[in-house]
Amino acid sequence: MTDEEIIILYKKGNQEVFKNLINRHISSLYNFTMRLTNRNDAPDLVQEVFIKIWRNLNRFDEQKASFKTWIFTIARNSITDFLRKKQSLLFSDLEKNDEEGINSFADNIPDEQILPDVALQKLQDQEFLNNTLKKLSFSENEILVLHYQEEMTFNEISKILNKSLNTIKSQHRRILFKLRKILDSQNSD
């Protein structure tokens, strides 16, 4: 069943189908939340997001956005509210968390059974990736996570971030140019 079919059943009174929506989206919402906050706060934030989804599910309008776009908008707004409440937390603090391995962009890359030399190379590559991504802003990382990890289209991202499609495309292009410059400077060192 699609998300929309599950929602129709839910609106008709089948409360049990909400579990299907949770099971379907909990992993991606958790990963998104963890990457923009940290491992300690992510579970509580995801729970808060699902409570908001449950409370507002009857208001969901598939004509305005897909369910996935809608829930990621709720997640992003919850993360933004959380970060605002944590007044002492600056975006530069998020980068410090990266150094401690708390908010690492590559933390959730599955580690298969691999040979030690391959594992060492992978670890070095992850460290290289983390060091590179630390040089990007919170909003730049947000676009990358949504597009590359969550595999969202620029149109979906524009709805979540409440920016025009052309703005998101331009920002993405600038981020890629910035990454290229960062990589070029790291390779020349």
XYZ file of N, CA and C in Angstrom:
567
model
N 0.833 -1.188 0.000
C 0.000 0.000 0.000
C 0.879 1.253 0.000
N 0.416 2.268 -0.649
C 1.123 3.540 -0.652
C 0.815 4.276 0.648
N 1.607 5.294 0.924
C 1.335 6.123 2.110
C -0.062 6.707 2.050
N -0.432 7.174 0.881
C -1.731 7.805 0.728
C -2.872 6.815 0.974
N -2.719 5.558 0.534
C -3.738 4.526 0.785
C -3.851 4.225 2.281
N -2.710 4.194 2.962
C -2.711 3.967 4.413
C -3.429 5.115 5.116
N -3.163 6.337 4.667
C -3.790 7.514 5.287
C -5.302 7.487 5.098
N -5.756 7.064 3.924
C -7.196 6.952 3.686
C -7.820 5.967 4.674
N -7.170 4.801 4.866
C -7.670 3.824 5.838
C -7.680 4.415 7.248
N -6.622 5.154 7.591
C -6.543 5.782 8.905
C -7.693 6.769 9.093
N -7.944 7.590 8.096
C -9.007 8.588 8.186
C -10.385 7.932 8.270
N -10.490 6.699 7.768
C -11.764 5.974 7.851
C -11.922 5.262 9.192
N -10.913 5.406 10.068
C -11.056 4.845 11.409
C -10.124 3.701 11.752
N -9.323 3.233 10.825
C -8.398 2.136 11.112
C -7.123 2.713 11.728
N -7.107 2.823 13.053
C -5.984 3.429 13.779
C -4.712 2.579 13.707
N -4.858 1.285 13.514
C -3.713 0.370 13.500
C -2.757 0.619 12.336
N -3.257 1.152 11.227
C -2.403 1.331 10.045
C -1.351 2.420 10.251
N -1.539 3.249 11.271
C -0.537 4.290 11.549
C 0.825 3.661 11.827
N 0.822 2.463 12.424
C 2.079 1.744 12.685
C 2.848 1.502 11.385
N 2.132 1.252 10.296
C 2.787 1.032 9.001
C 3.548 2.276 8.550
N 2.948 3.437 8.778
C 3.626 4.687 8.415
C 4.877 4.898 9.263
N 4.759 4.592 10.546
C 5.922 4.721 11.431
C 7.036 3.786 10.961
N 6.700 2.528 10.773
C 7.714 1.550 10.361
C 8.356 1.911 9.031
N 7.591 2.472 8.133
C 8.079 2.808 6.802
C 9.049 3.999 6.829
N 8.827 4.958 7.745
C 9.572 6.212 7.690
C 10.490 6.476 8.879
N 10.468 5.617 9.886
C 11.237 5.909 11.100
C 12.747 5.963 10.838
N 13.237 5.071 10.024
C 14.676 5.023 9.770
C 15.175 6.278 9.063
N 14.483 6.692 8.017
C 14.937 7.876 7.285
C 14.769 9.143 8.118
N 13.686 9.239 8.898
C 13.514 10.414 9.764
C 14.575 10.452 10.859
N 14.897 9.288 11.399
C 15.933 9.238 12.438
C 17.286 9.666 11.852
N 17.647 9.124 10.704
C 18.926 9.481 10.086
C 18.993 10.963 9.772
N 17.927 11.510 9.223
C 17.866 12.933 8.907
C 18.029 13.763 10.178
N 17.290 13.407 11.209
C 17.336 14.145 12.467
C 18.705 14.039 13.135
N 19.257 12.841 13.144
C 20.557 12.638 13.782
C 21.643 13.448 13.081
N 21.602 13.498 11.772
C 22.634 14.212 11.037
C 22.568 15.723 11.251
N 21.405 16.224 11.597
C 21.265 17.661 11.804
C 21.296 18.046 13.281
N 21.233 17.052 14.179
C 21.351 17.332 15.610
C 22.462 16.444 16.165
N 22.093 15.404 16.895
C 23.081 14.437 17.388
C 22.379 13.161 17.823
N 23.151 12.166 18.162
C 22.599 10.853 18.519
C 21.738 10.895 19.772
N 22.074 11.761 20.691
C 21.335 11.806 21.952
C 19.958 12.445 21.800
N 19.864 13.475 20.982
C 18.603 14.196 20.831
C 17.695 13.615 19.751
N 18.268 12.897 18.804
C 17.494 12.401 17.660
C 16.298 11.528 18.052
N 16.442 10.554 18.965
C 15.265 9.717 19.285
C 14.083 10.518 19.819
N 14.358 11.473 20.711
C 13.269 12.294 21.257
C 12.636 13.161 20.180
N 13.466 13.713 19.303
C 12.936 14.543 18.224
C 12.085 13.728 17.255
N 12.529 12.526 16.936
C 11.761 11.676 16.024
C 10.427 11.304 16.661
N 10.449 11.014 17.948
C 9.197 10.717 18.642
C 8.266 11.928 18.582
N 8.812 13.111 18.820
C 8.018 14.339 18.735
C 7.444 14.525 17.333
N 8.233 14.226 16.314
C 7.769 14.352 14.925
C 6.594 13.407 14.672
N 6.711 12.164 15.112
C 5.617 11.215 14.881
C 4.355 11.589 15.667
N 4.526 12.195 16.825
C 3.354 12.671 17.570
C 2.669 13.783 16.783
N 3.471 14.687 16.219
C 2.901 15.774 15.408
C 2.215 15.218 14.153
N 2.824 14.216 13.547
C 2.217 13.591 12.363
C 0.880 12.965 12.748
N 0.869 12.218 13.845
C -0.347 11.553 14.306
C -1.452 12.567 14.602
N -1.072 13.671 15.281
C -2.078 14.683 15.635
C -2.635 15.403 14.405
N -1.842 15.515 13.363
C -2.239 16.312 12.203
C -2.538 15.488 10.960
N -2.548 14.188 11.079
C -2.726 13.329 9.907
C -4.045 13.592 9.183
N -5.067 13.936 9.932
C -6.351 14.227 9.293
C -6.307 15.497 8.446
N -5.311 16.336 8.696
C -5.164 17.575 7.925
C -4.250 17.414 6.711
N -3.595 16.268 6.596
C -2.688 16.052 5.464
C -3.471 16.151 4.155
N -2.936 16.907 3.207
C -3.574 17.098 1.902
C -2.597 16.676 0.816
N -2.853 15.538 0.210
C -1.947 15.020 -0.817
C -1.908 15.897 -2.064
N -2.836 16.826 -2.187
C -2.819 17.758 -3.320
C -1.711 18.796 -3.154
N -1.329 19.072 -1.918
C -0.315 20.089 -1.646
C 1.106 19.513 -1.675
N 1.273 18.285 -1.210
C 2.618 17.691 -1.140
C 2.492 16.194 -0.946
N 3.573 15.495 -1.269
C 3.598 14.057 -0.984
C 3.722 13.867 0.528
N 3.382 12.691 0.988
C 3.465 12.422 2.420
C 4.904 12.554 2.905
N 5.840 12.041 2.126
C 7.254 12.110 2.517
C 7.705 13.560 2.646
N 7.327 14.400 1.714
C 7.674 15.826 1.794
C 7.043 16.446 3.028
N 5.804 16.111 3.300
C 5.080 16.651 4.441
C 5.767 16.283 5.755
N 6.134 15.000 5.914
C 6.739 14.588 7.192
C 8.151 15.154 7.353
N 8.890 15.298 6.255
C 10.223 15.890 6.373
C 10.129 17.383 6.672
N 9.071 18.021 6.226
C 8.851 19.430 6.590
C 8.578 19.529 8.086
N 7.766 18.633 8.599
C 7.496 18.604 10.036
C 8.794 18.343 10.805
N 9.590 17.397 10.319
C 10.864 17.076 10.979
C 11.799 18.280 10.964
N 11.906 18.918 9.825
C 12.802 20.080 9.726
C 12.347 21.190 10.661
N 11.049 21.460 10.709
C 10.534 22.490 11.605
C 10.779 22.127 13.066
N 10.641 20.861 13.407
C 10.896 20.417 14.780
C 12.370 20.579 15.136
N 13.240 20.247 14.205
C 14.679 20.405 14.431
C 15.020 21.882 14.605
N 14.457 22.721 13.755
C 14.708 24.164 13.847
C 14.234 24.704 15.194
N 13.042 24.311 15.620
C 12.522 24.744 16.925
C 13.430 24.263 18.052
N 13.858 23.022 17.969
C 14.742 22.446 18.983
C 16.047 23.229 19.073
N 16.633 23.530 17.916
C 17.904 24.260 17.910
C 17.730 25.692 18.417
N 16.602 26.296 18.130
C 16.334 27.647 18.647
C 16.214 27.633 20.166
N 15.571 26.590 20.697
C 15.409 26.483 22.148
C 16.747 26.263 22.838
N 17.642 25.640 22.149
C 18.979 25.393 22.683
C 19.848 26.597 22.341
N 19.502 27.741 22.925
C 20.129 29.018 22.591
C 21.652 28.949 22.591
N 22.214 28.202 23.488
C 23.672 28.171 23.589
C 24.321 27.376 22.465
N 23.518 26.617 21.732
C 24.065 25.812 20.651
C 24.150 26.642 19.378
N 25.357 26.912 18.957
C 25.582 27.623 17.712
C 25.879 26.605 16.625
N 25.743 27.027 15.383
C 26.040 26.092 14.299
C 27.501 25.672 14.331
N 28.375 26.521 14.826
C 29.775 26.126 14.947
C 29.919 24.996 15.961
N 29.000 24.923 16.946
C 29.017 23.824 17.902
C 28.672 22.509 17.219
N 27.817 22.563 16.203
C 27.503 21.345 15.462
C 28.768 20.804 14.806
N 29.607 21.710 14.308
C 30.855 21.277 13.694
C 31.775 20.661 14.736
N 31.779 21.214 15.969
C 32.586 20.622 17.032
C 32.101 19.217 17.335
N 30.781 19.024 17.298
C 30.236 17.678 17.515
C 30.752 16.722 16.467
N 30.926 17.201 15.227
C 31.469 16.346 14.179
C 32.846 15.836 14.564
N 33.672 16.723 15.162
C 35.017 16.335 15.559
C 34.968 15.238 16.613
N 33.946 15.288 17.464
C 33.807 14.277 18.510
C 33.120 13.019 17.991
N 32.728 13.029 16.730
C 32.077 11.857 16.148
C 30.608 11.754 16.480
N 30.001 12.808 17.015
C 28.604 12.755 17.419
C 27.675 12.971 16.235
N 28.037 13.879 15.367
C 27.134 14.265 14.282
C 27.797 14.019 12.930
N 28.497 12.941 12.835
C 29.282 12.662 11.650
C 28.392 12.297 10.471
N 28.688 12.873 9.319
C 27.897 12.633 8.111
C 27.995 11.181 7.666
N 29.114 10.540 7.942
C 29.327 9.170 7.463
C 29.117 8.127 8.554
N 28.600 8.531 9.719
C 28.440 7.585 10.826
C 27.589 6.377 10.482
N 26.601 6.548 9.654
C 25.667 5.458 9.402
C 25.953 4.677 8.136
N 27.127 4.854 7.574
C 27.486 4.028 6.424
C 27.698 2.620 6.955
N 26.951 1.654 6.457
C 27.071 0.299 6.987
C 28.470 -0.260 6.757
N 29.004 -0.914 7.774
C 30.335 -1.478 7.684
C 30.218 -2.980 7.466
N 30.420 -3.418 6.251
C 30.335 -4.825 5.893
C 31.604 -5.533 6.384
N 31.611 -6.849 6.367
C 32.824 -7.599 6.684
C 33.819 -7.382 5.564
N 34.875 -6.647 5.855
C 35.850 -6.325 4.826
C 37.254 -6.610 5.333
N 38.182 -6.655 4.424
C 39.566 -6.914 4.767
C 40.152 -5.728 5.526
N 41.147 -5.965 6.397
C 41.708 -4.883 7.199
C 42.243 -3.705 6.386
N 42.937 -3.971 5.279
C 43.471 -2.858 4.496
C 42.344 -2.047 3.843
N 41.274 -2.730 3.435
C 40.113 -2.040 2.871
C 39.409 -1.251 3.975
N 39.333 -1.843 5.171
C 38.707 -1.156 6.306
C 39.484 0.111 6.657
N 40.795 0.037 6.646
C 41.618 1.213 6.938
C 41.390 2.300 5.892
N 41.355 1.915 4.623
C 41.114 2.893 3.564
C 39.734 3.522 3.722
N 38.744 2.695 4.073
C 37.382 3.204 4.254
C 37.336 4.178 5.432
N 38.032 3.846 6.514
C 38.091 4.720 7.681
C 38.748 6.053 7.316
N 39.821 5.992 6.557
C 40.495 7.221 6.122
C 39.582 8.031 5.206
N 38.849 7.351 4.328
C 37.921 8.041 3.439
C 36.800 8.714 4.238
N 36.284 8.020 5.271
C 35.236 8.603 6.108
C 35.759 9.824 6.845
N 36.973 9.719 7.351
C 37.584 10.855 8.043
C 37.763 12.023 7.078
N 38.190 11.717 5.869
C 38.352 12.741 4.838
C 36.998 13.390 4.527
N 35.959 12.556 4.383
C 34.619 13.066 4.118
C 34.129 13.949 5.268
N 34.315 13.467 6.496
C 33.892 14.247 7.666
C 34.600 15.597 7.720
N 35.907 15.605 7.495
C 36.670 16.852 7.517
C 36.212 17.794 6.415
N 35.858 17.239 5.279
C 35.382 18.060 4.168
C 34.016 18.649 4.483
N 33.108 17.824 4.991
C 31.749 18.285 5.274
C 31.690 19.267 6.437
N 32.664 19.210 7.347
C 32.705 20.160 8.460
C 32.902 21.586 7.962
N 33.406 21.710 6.765
C 33.665 23.035 6.208
C 32.426 23.648 5.571
N 31.329 22.902 5.566
C 30.062 23.403 5.022
C 29.170 23.874 6.166
N 28.256 24.756 5.846
C 27.318 25.263 6.847
C 26.225 24.232 7.125
N 25.462 24.495 8.165
C 24.327 23.650 8.524
C 23.350 23.528 7.359
N 22.991 24.654 6.757
C 22.007 24.635 5.667
C 22.560 23.916 4.431
N 23.858 24.021 4.201
C 24.462 23.304 3.068
C 24.420 21.799 3.308
N 24.748 21.382 4.527
C 24.667 19.961 4.873
C 23.237 19.451 4.786
N 22.290 20.284 5.172
C 20.875 19.921 5.135
C 20.449 19.572 3.705
N 20.838 20.391 2.753
C 20.494 20.138 1.350
C 21.152 18.845 0.868
N 22.410 18.639 1.227
C 23.106 17.417 0.803
C 22.462 16.166 1.392
N 22.118 16.211 2.668
C 21.488 15.051 3.317
C 20.152 14.731 2.650
N 19.338 15.760 2.434
C 18.032 15.520 1.820
C 18.169 14.977 0.400
N 19.096 15.514 -0.359
C 19.209 15.112 -1.766
C 19.918 13.768 -1.936
N 21.054 13.596 -1.288
C 21.857 12.400 -1.538
C 21.541 11.237 -0.612
N 21.267 11.513 0.646
C 20.960 10.402 1.543
C 19.484 10.035 1.485
N 18.621 11.026 1.543
C 17.188 10.748 1.536
C 16.633 10.640 0.119
N 17.475 10.899 -0.873
C 17.138 10.753 -2.292
C 15.891 11.554 -2.673
N 15.825 12.762 -2.155
C 14.695 13.635 -2.481
C 15.034 14.488 -3.701
N 14.001 14.825 -4.420
C 14.178 15.695 -5.584
C 14.354 17.130 -5.097
N 14.848 17.982 -5.976
C 14.993 19.385 -5.619
C 13.627 20.018 -5.351
N 12.616 19.554 -6.043
C 11.264 20.060 -5.813
C 10.801 19.732 -4.392
N 11.033 18.495 -3.952
C 10.661 18.106 -2.585
C 11.453 18.920 -1.562
N 12.740 19.101 -1.818
C 13.586 19.870 -0.900
C 13.107 21.316 -0.824
N 12.716 21.869 -1.962
C 12.246 23.257 -1.958
C 10.998 23.404 -1.096
N 10.133 22.409 -1.104
C 8.926 22.465 -0.266
C 9.275 22.330 1.207
N 10.205 21.432 1.516
C 10.602 21.223 2.909
C 11.273 22.470 3.475
N 12.165 23.062 2.701
C 12.923 24.215 3.174
C 12.195 25.536 2.926
N 11.043 25.442 2.267
C 10.231 26.622 1.975
C 11.014 27.663 1.169
N 11.681 27.165 0.144
C 12.438 28.023 -0.772
C 12.032 27.649 -2.186
N 12.283 28.542 -3.109
C 11.914 28.246 -4.493
C 12.791 27.130 -5.056
N 12.259 26.463 -6.058
C 12.996 25.384 -6.712
C 14.319 25.900 -7.282
N 14.280 27.049 -7.924
C 15.507 27.609 -8.504
C 16.535 27.967 -7.436
N 16.072 28.413 -6.284
C 16.992 28.719 -5.183
C 17.707 27.459 -4.726
N 16.954 26.371 -4.557
C 17.549 25.102 -4.120
C 18.549 24.602 -5.158
N 18.186 24.658 -6.428
C 19.106 24.224 -7.484
C 20.377 25.068 -7.477
N 20.228 26.368 -7.316
C 21.393 27.260 -7.285
C 22.264 26.973 -6.062
N 21.624 26.800 -4.913
C 22.389 26.500 -3.702
C 23.127 25.176 -3.843
N 22.466 24.186 -4.408
C 23.101 22.888 -4.616
C 24.324 23.031 -5.513
N 24.165 23.764 -6.587
C 25.279 23.982 -7.509
C 26.439 24.686 -6.806
N 26.128 25.707 -6.004
C 27.180 26.428 -5.263
C 27.859 25.506 -4.250
N 27.074 24.644 -3.609
C 27.657 23.696 -2.645
C 28.635 22.770 -3.357
N 28.245 22.273 -4.530
C 29.137 21.378 -5.275
C 30.420 22.093 -5.692
N 30.308 23.361 -6.123
C 31.508 24.139 -6.459
C 32.375 24.336 -5.219
N 31.733 24.629 -4.096
C 32.464 24.821 -2.844
C 33.185 23.530 -2.449
N 32.479 22.405 -2.564
C 33.104 21.113 -2.256
C 34.295 20.842 -3.174
N 34.143 21.176 -4.447
C 35.236 20.972 -5.393
C 36.463 21.795 -4.984
N 36.245 23.047 -4.595
C 37.354 23.901 -4.151
C 38.001 23.332 -2.888
N 37.168 22.897 -1.947
C 37.685 22.311 -0.706
C 38.525 21.088 -1.024
N 37.997 20.215 -1.879
C 38.723 18.991 -2.241
C 40.020 19.309 -2.971
N 39.978 20.298 -3.874
C 41.189 20.686 -4.588
C 42.249 21.213 -3.625
N 41.831 22.011 -2.643
C 42.794 22.561 -1.689
C 43.336 21.461 -0.766
N 42.502 20.462 -0.420
C 42.973 19.368 0.421
C 43.914 18.449 -0.345
N 43.662 18.280 -1.634
C 44.532 17.435 -2.441
C 45.880 18.080 -2.700
N 45.929 19.405 -2.704
C 47.195 20.091 -2.956
C 48.056 20.185 -1.698
N 47.455 19.891 -0.528
C 48.221 19.948 0.732
C 49.121 18.763 0.922
